[in-house]
Amino acid sequence: MSLFSFVKEAGEKLIDLLTPGNANASEQLKEHISKVGLGNPNVQATIEGDQVTVTGEVASQEEKEKILLAVGNIAGVGSVDDQITVTGPVAQAARFVTVKKGDTLSAISKAEYGDANKYNKIFEANKPMLSHPDKIYPGQVLRIPE
């Protein structure tokens, strides 16, 4: 499995999630995953400092990547240790890009695909965490499918 790094200061703020000794942290993370539209996957999370370890099983590589991003794009999370197993067919892993100040999905699409008009491919690959193509922020990590 692997360790993914995130911008610790960027992301959605979940009150008390990373407070040392928070016995409800794993449940709060599962609620967050569900709230962003990823359902109720068979995963568990443990928190140690600014690192979250996610374990469990999911049906697809895409679902796994979206869960990792949902957890990593939380303010205060510096890294996510991926210990998730994919039970279905394993597709090629997507690339990941960290949004920089001034970036748009079109600019990212131009840099990644050579075509600014393919921004919708990136938007669709990051749904339901993205609700609109213009609502990205510096430090956010996005999936870039092949």
C-alpha positions in Angstrom: 0.0 0.0 0.0 1.2 3.6 0.1 1.4 6.9 1.9 -0.1 10.0 0.3 0.9 13.5 1.3 -1.5 16.4 1.6 -1.3 20.1 2.4 -2.1 20.1 6.1 -3.4 23.7 6.2 -5.8 23.2 3.3 -9.2 21.5 3.2 -12.5 21.3 5.0 -12.4 22.0 8.7 -13.9 19.2 10.8 -14.1 20.4 14.4 -12.2 18.2 16.9 -11.4 15.5 14.4 -7.7 15.6 15.0 -7.9 16.4 18.7 -5.7 13.9 20.6 -7.7 11.2 22.3 -10.9 11.8 20.2 -12.6 8.4 20.6 -15.1 9.3 17.8 -12.5 10.3 15.1 -13.0 7.1 13.1 -16.8 7.6 13.1 -16.4 11.3 12.2 -14.3 10.3 9.2 -16.9 7.7 8.1 -19.6 10.4 8.4 -17.5 12.8 6.3 -17.0 10.1 3.6 -20.7 9.6 3.5 -21.5 13.3 3.5 -19.3 14.0 0.5 -21.4 11.4 -1.4 -19.3 8.3 -1.3 -21.9 6.2 0.6 -21.0 4.0 3.6 -17.9 2.0 2.4 -16.5 -0.9 4.5 -13.5 1.2 5.7 -12.1 2.1 9.1 -9.7 4.9 10.0 -7.3 5.6 12.8 -5.6 8.9 13.5 -2.1 9.4 14.9 -1.0 13.0 14.9 -1.7 14.4 11.4 -1.6 11.0 9.7 -4.8 9.0 9.0 -4.5 5.3 8.3 -7.5 3.9 6.3 -8.1 0.1 6.2 -10.9 -2.0 4.7 -12.2 -3.2 1.4 -13.8 -1.3 -1.5 -15.2 -2.5 -4.9 -13.0 -0.4 -7.2 -9.8 1.6 -7.6 -11.8 4.7 -8.3 -13.8 4.3 -5.0 -10.5 3.8 -3.1 -8.9 6.9 -4.6 -12.0 9.0 -3.9 -12.0 7.9 -0.2 -8.3 8.7 0.2 -8.9 12.1 -1.3 -12.0 12.8 0.9 -10.0 11.9 4.0 -6.8 13.7 2.9 -8.5 16.9 1.9 -9.4 17.7 5.5 -7.7 20.6 7.3 -5.0 19.2 9.6 -4.4 16.0 7.7 -0.8 15.8 6.5 -0.8 12.3 5.1 -3.0 9.3 4.5 -1.7 5.7 4.8 -3.6 3.7 2.3 -4.2 0.2 3.6 -7.4 -0.3 1.5 -7.9 -3.5 -0.5 -9.8 -3.4 -3.8 -12.0 -6.5 -4.2 -13.1 -5.9 -7.8 -11.0 -5.6 -10.9 -8.0 -3.3 -10.3 -7.7 -0.5 -12.9 -4.7 1.6 -13.4 -4.3 4.1 -10.6 -5.0 7.7 -11.5 -2.4 10.5 -11.1 -2.9 13.1 -8.4 -2.4 16.9 -8.7 -2.3 19.5 -5.9 -4.1 22.7 -6.8 -1.9 25.8 -6.8 -3.1 29.4 -6.3 -4.6 30.6 -9.5 -5.3 27.2 -10.9 -8.5 26.3 -12.7 -9.7 22.9 -13.9 -9.1 24.2 -17.5 -5.5 25.1 -16.7 -4.9 21.7 -14.9 -6.4 20.0 -17.9 -4.2 21.9 -20.3 -1.1 20.9 -18.3 -2.1 17.2 -17.8 -3.8 16.4 -21.1 -2.6 19.2 -23.4 -6.2 20.3 -23.9 -8.0 22.8 -21.7 -11.4 21.6 -22.9 -10.9 18.2 -21.1 -11.5 19.9 -17.7 -14.9 18.1 -17.4 -13.0 14.7 -17.3 -11.2 15.9 -14.2 -14.4 17.4 -12.7 -16.3 14.1 -13.3 -13.4 12.1 -11.8 -13.6 14.1 -8.6 -17.3 14.0 -8.1 -19.0 14.0 -5.6 -16.3 15.8 -3.7 -16.4 18.7 -6.3 -19.9 20.2 -6.6 -18.9 22.7 -9.4 -15.9 23.0 -11.7 -15.1 26.5 -10.3 -15.0 25.4 -6.7 -11.4 24.2 -6.2 -8.9 25.7 -3.7 -5.2 25.8 -3.3 -3.8 22.8 -1.6 -6.7 20.5 -2.6 -5.6 17.2 -4.2 -7.5 16.1 -7.3 -7.6 12.8 -9.2 -6.4 12.9 -12.8 -7.6 9.9 -14.7 -5.8 8.5 -17.8 
